[in-house]
Amino acid sequence: GQQLNQSPQSMFIQEGEDVSMNCTSSSIFNTWLWYKQDPGEGPVLLIALYKAGELTSNGRLTAQFGITRKDSFLNISASIPSDVGIYFCAGLYDYKLSFGAGTTVTVRA
Amino acid sequence: GAGVSQSPSNKVTEKGKDVELRCDPISGHTALYWYRQSLGQGLEFLIYFQGNSAPDKSGLPSDRFSAERTGGSVSTLTIQRTQQEDSAVYLCASSLKYGETQYFGPGTRLLVL
């Protein structure tokens, strides 16, 4: 599938900070998905967005499906140590998922 | 089952050997997908099943790769005559129906020596 442009590539967080990441694409998607992957595990679905303009929350996570259907962002509020990992955005068109390259979130020492 | 399961979780093989990777989708999910995740390549789509049929095999890297699904449930991805560049994490996902949200298994980590 087409690679999405995900940024930032990596970030360091301190506990309690808010975190933001986003994805853009030159193509439109029917659904935007955000996954988190821990080392040695498969991607775990965090949030699914089905309508352009939709803003959805799941606990401390908030994500939006861009109005143009070509972008999405994910916010994590009041980060905690277990938020570390790799976050992937994915756009779904028809049955095929296209993924961003991932945002690696690490705790700042 | 509660989630997508895959086996084995890790596989080390010698170059030239064949390997079989198994995926058990979420019970009742009609669509099943295989992806490959490798360093520098991200997540790549390999093949998609609707029931036992594979309408899209376009992501399979070469004719050494094949997959089948039986009984609308379990799927097997087979790699023949493995090469070192086949080393990657092979992920399976399933969705209730075609085009719906996909849920991933834990993956099989394949290392070809």
GROMACS .gro file of C-alpha atoms in nm:
model
  222
    1GLY     CA    1   0.000   0.000   0.000
    2GLN     CA    2   0.097   0.361  -0.032
    3GLN     CA    3   0.323   0.492   0.241
    4LEU     CA    4   0.172   0.769   0.449
    5ASN     CA    5   0.378   1.061   0.574
    6GLN     CA    6   0.386   1.029   0.951
    7SER     CA    7   0.557   1.277   1.180
    8PRO     CA    8   0.746   1.313   1.394
    9GLN     CA    9   0.961   1.007   1.336
   10SER     CA   10   1.048   0.993   1.706
   11MET     CA   11   0.986   1.186   2.021
   12PHE     CA   12   1.093   1.191   2.380
   13ILE     CA   13   0.835   1.246   2.648
   14GLN     CA   14   0.832   1.324   3.014
   15GLU     CA   15   0.558   1.183   3.226
   16GLY     CA   16   0.264   1.418   3.230
   17GLU     CA   17   0.337   1.580   2.894
   18ASP     CA   18   0.091   1.590   2.606
   19VAL     CA   19   0.201   1.419   2.283
   20SER     CA   20   0.091   1.488   1.926
   21MET     CA   21   0.161   1.310   1.600
   22ASN     CA   22   0.003   1.327   1.257
   23CYS     CA   23  -0.024   1.162   0.920
   24THR     CA   24  -0.082   1.301   0.575
   25SER     CA   25  -0.143   1.141   0.240
   26SER     CA   26  -0.190   1.244  -0.119
   27SER     CA   27  -0.480   0.997  -0.145
   28ILE     CA   28  -0.812   0.990   0.034
   29PHE     CA   29  -0.914   0.713   0.270
   30ASN     CA   30  -1.245   0.580   0.393
   31THR     CA   31  -1.115   0.505   0.740
   32TRP     CA   32  -0.820   0.619   0.946
   33LEU     CA   33  -0.678   0.391   1.213
   34TRP     CA   34  -0.419   0.442   1.482
   35TYR     CA   35  -0.225   0.142   1.617
   36LYS     CA   36   0.038   0.103   1.889
   37GLN     CA   37   0.305  -0.163   1.869
   38ASP     CA   38   0.516  -0.274   2.164
   39PRO     CA   39   0.842  -0.466   2.112
   40GLY     CA   40   0.776  -0.825   2.012
   41GLU     CA   41   0.404  -0.770   1.971
   42GLY     CA   42   0.166  -0.703   1.686
   43PRO     CA   43  -0.003  -0.365   1.631
   44VAL     CA   44  -0.291  -0.303   1.871
   45LEU     CA   45  -0.580  -0.087   1.755
   46LEU     CA   46  -0.616   0.235   1.954
   47ILE     CA   47  -0.873   0.439   1.766
   48ALA     CA   48  -1.071   0.399   1.444
   49LEU     CA   49  -1.215   0.698   1.258
   50TYR     CA   50  -1.487   0.648   0.998
   51LYS     CA   51  -1.610   0.992   0.892
   52ALA     CA   52  -1.434   1.300   0.760
   53GLY     CA   53  -1.414   1.557   1.037
   54GLU     CA   54  -1.478   1.298   1.307
   55LEU     CA   55  -1.312   1.362   1.643
   56THR     CA   56  -1.293   1.056   1.867
   57SER     CA   57  -1.155   0.999   2.216
   58ASN     CA   58  -1.050   0.683   2.391
   59GLY     CA   59  -0.939   0.764   2.744
   60ARG     CA   60  -0.636   0.991   2.718
   61LEU     CA   61  -0.622   0.948   2.341
   62THR     CA   62  -0.791   1.181   2.097
   63ALA     CA   63  -0.779   1.145   1.720
   64GLN     CA   64  -0.934   1.328   1.429
   65PHE     CA   65  -1.012   1.230   1.070
   66GLY     CA   66  -0.922   1.530   0.855
   67ILE     CA   67  -1.200   1.698   0.661
   68THR     CA   68  -1.019   1.637   0.332
   69ARG     CA   69  -0.991   1.262   0.419
   70LYS     CA   70  -0.618   1.291   0.356
   71ASP     CA   71  -0.489   1.343   0.707
   72SER     CA   72  -0.531   1.252   1.071
   73PHE     CA   73  -0.376   1.337   1.404
   74LEU     CA   74  -0.342   1.158   1.736
   75ASN     CA   75  -0.303   1.332   2.071
   76ILE     CA   76  -0.206   1.163   2.396
   77SER     CA   77  -0.272   1.372   2.704
   78ALA     CA   78  -0.088   1.347   3.036
   79SER     CA   79   0.151   1.077   2.914
   80ILE     CA   80   0.251   0.790   3.140
   81PRO     CA   81   0.548   0.552   3.112
   82SER     CA   82   0.347   0.277   2.943
   83ASP     CA   83   0.276   0.512   2.652
   84VAL     CA   84   0.622   0.433   2.514
   85GLY     CA   85   0.618   0.232   2.195
   86ILE     CA   86   0.572   0.279   1.824
   87TYR     CA   87   0.253   0.441   1.698
   88PHE     CA   88   0.137   0.380   1.344
   89CYS     CA   89  -0.128   0.559   1.146
   90ALA     CA   90  -0.304   0.360   0.877
   91GLY     CA   91  -0.544   0.458   0.604
   92LEU     CA   92  -0.800   0.209   0.480
   93TYR     CA   93  -0.936   0.227   0.128
   94ASP     CA   94  -1.140  -0.064   0.005
   95TYR     CA   95  -0.971  -0.349   0.194
   96LYS     CA   96  -0.610  -0.239   0.176
   97LEU     CA   97  -0.430  -0.070   0.465
   98SER     CA   98  -0.152   0.177   0.397
   99PHE     CA   99   0.075   0.253   0.689
  100GLY     CA  100   0.286   0.539   0.808
  101ALA     CA  101   0.646   0.469   0.900
  102GLY     CA  102   0.567   0.502   1.269
  103THR     CA  103   0.639   0.744   1.552
  104THR     CA  104   0.867   0.603   1.821
  105VAL     CA  105   0.782   0.743   2.164
  106THR     CA  106   1.051   0.713   2.429
  107VAL     CA  107   1.067   0.834   2.786
  108ARG     CA  108   1.313   1.117   2.842
  109ALA     CA  109   1.560   1.025   3.111
  110GLY     CA  110  -1.097  -1.700   1.983
  111ALA     CA  111  -1.063  -1.369   2.161
  112GLY     CA  112  -0.801  -1.235   1.925
  113VAL     CA  113  -0.595  -1.323   1.620
  114SER     CA  114  -0.336  -1.587   1.701
  115GLN     CA  115  -0.028  -1.680   1.503
  116SER     CA  116   0.220  -1.963   1.525
  117PRO     CA  117   0.503  -2.011   1.564
  118SER     CA  118   0.590  -1.687   1.742
  119ASN     CA  119   0.952  -1.723   1.631
  120LYS     CA  120   1.111  -1.929   1.356
  121VAL     CA  121   1.476  -1.969   1.271
  122THR     CA  122   1.552  -2.155   0.952
  123GLU     CA  123   1.836  -2.217   0.713
  124LYS     CA  124   1.849  -2.060   0.372
  125GLY     CA  125   1.680  -2.283   0.117
  126LYS     CA  126   1.435  -2.449   0.357
  127ASP     CA  127   1.059  -2.411   0.335
  128VAL     CA  128   0.857  -2.258   0.619
  129GLU     CA  129   0.487  -2.250   0.704
  130LEU     CA  130   0.332  -1.975   0.912
  131ARG     CA  131  -0.014  -2.015   1.059
  132CYS     CA  132  -0.286  -1.765   1.141
  133ASP     CA  133  -0.608  -1.818   1.334
  134PRO     CA  134  -0.837  -1.517   1.283
  135ILE     CA  135  -1.094  -1.384   1.525
  136SER     CA  136  -1.391  -1.619   1.525
  137GLY     CA  137  -1.652  -1.506   1.274
  138HIS     CA  138  -1.421  -1.276   1.080
  139THR     CA  139  -1.462  -1.341   0.711
  140ALA     CA  140  -1.166  -1.139   0.585
  141LEU     CA  141  -0.804  -1.223   0.657
  142TYR     CA  142  -0.487  -1.038   0.562
  143TRP     CA  143  -0.114  -1.106   0.566
  144TYR     CA  144   0.143  -0.831   0.605
  145ARG     CA  145   0.520  -0.827   0.633
  146GLN     CA  146   0.709  -0.589   0.859
  147SER     CA  147   1.079  -0.545   0.803
  148LEU     CA  148   1.334  -0.285   0.902
  149GLY     CA  149   1.338  -0.001   0.657
  150GLN     CA  150   1.031  -0.126   0.472
  151GLY     CA  151   0.756  -0.069   0.723
  152LEU     CA  152   0.439  -0.274   0.696
  153GLU     CA  153   0.374  -0.423   0.352
  154PHE     CA  154   0.051  -0.584   0.235
  155LEU     CA  155   0.101  -0.937   0.105
  156ILE     CA  156  -0.237  -1.100   0.040
  157TYR     CA  157  -0.603  -1.078   0.133
  158PHE     CA  158  -0.865  -1.351   0.173
  159GLN     CA  159  -1.241  -1.317   0.157
  160GLY     CA  160  -1.364  -1.651   0.279
  161ASN     CA  161  -1.131  -1.905   0.121
  162SER     CA  162  -1.065  -1.697  -0.190
  163ALA     CA  163  -0.773  -1.464  -0.239
  164PRO     CA  164  -0.892  -1.182  -0.467
  165ASP     CA  165  -0.567  -0.990  -0.426
  166LYS     CA  166  -0.228  -1.158  -0.420
  167SER     CA  167  -0.050  -0.857  -0.560
  168GLY     CA  168   0.171  -0.805  -0.256
  169LEU     CA  169   0.337  -1.146  -0.260
  170PRO     CA  170   0.706  -1.069  -0.325
  171SER     CA  171   0.780  -1.368  -0.548
  172ASP     CA  172   0.644  -1.704  -0.658
  173ARG     CA  173   0.820  -1.860  -0.359
  174PHE     CA  174   0.540  -1.715  -0.147
  175SER     CA  175   0.195  -1.872  -0.137
  176ALA     CA  176  -0.098  -1.874   0.101
  177GLU     CA  177  -0.418  -2.063   0.149
  178ARG     CA  178  -0.717  -2.046   0.374
  179THR     CA  179  -0.942  -2.336   0.460
  180GLY     CA  180  -1.288  -2.352   0.611
  181GLY     CA  181  -1.309  -1.975   0.605
  182SER     CA  182  -1.086  -1.973   0.911
  183VAL     CA  183  -0.722  -2.078   0.947
  184SER     CA  184  -0.470  -1.951   0.695
  185THR     CA  185  -0.120  -2.070   0.615
  186LEU     CA  186   0.151  -1.861   0.453
  187THR     CA  187   0.422  -2.075   0.294
  188ILE     CA  188   0.763  -1.953   0.189
  189GLN     CA  189   0.960  -2.196  -0.024
  190ARG     CA  190   1.338  -2.199  -0.057
  191THR     CA  191   1.377  -1.921   0.197
  192GLN     CA  192   1.628  -1.645   0.139
  193GLN     CA  193   1.793  -1.417   0.393
  194GLU     CA  194   1.590  -1.122   0.267
  195ASP     CA  195   1.276  -1.308   0.376
  196SER     CA  196   1.372  -1.240   0.739
  197ALA     CA  197   1.098  -1.020   0.882
  198VAL     CA  198   0.795  -1.020   1.107
  199TYR     CA  199   0.492  -1.171   0.933
  200LEU     CA  200   0.168  -1.028   1.065
  201CYS     CA  201  -0.182  -1.158   1.014
  202ALA     CA  202  -0.494  -0.949   1.058
  203SER     CA  203  -0.865  -1.017   1.030
  204SER     CA  204  -1.180  -0.811   0.994
  205LEU     CA  205  -1.545  -0.894   1.040
  206LYS     CA  206  -1.617  -0.814   0.680
  207TYR     CA  207  -1.438  -0.689   0.375
  208GLY     CA  208  -1.324  -0.329   0.415
  209GLU     CA  209  -1.374  -0.310   0.789
  210THR     CA  210  -1.130  -0.238   1.071
  211GLN     CA  211  -0.846  -0.488   1.084
  212TYR     CA  212  -0.719  -0.648   1.405
  213PHE     CA  213  -0.367  -0.785   1.414
  214GLY     CA  214  -0.209  -1.094   1.564
  215PRO     CA  215   0.124  -1.091   1.751
  216GLY     CA  216   0.322  -1.190   1.443
  217THR     CA  217   0.576  -1.456   1.355
  218ARG     CA  218   0.938  -1.346   1.367
  219LEU     CA  219   1.124  -1.526   1.090
  220LEU     CA  220   1.501  -1.535   1.075
  221VAL     CA  221   1.668  -1.699   0.776
  222LEU     CA  222   2.032  -1.782   0.838
   0.00000   0.00000   0.00000
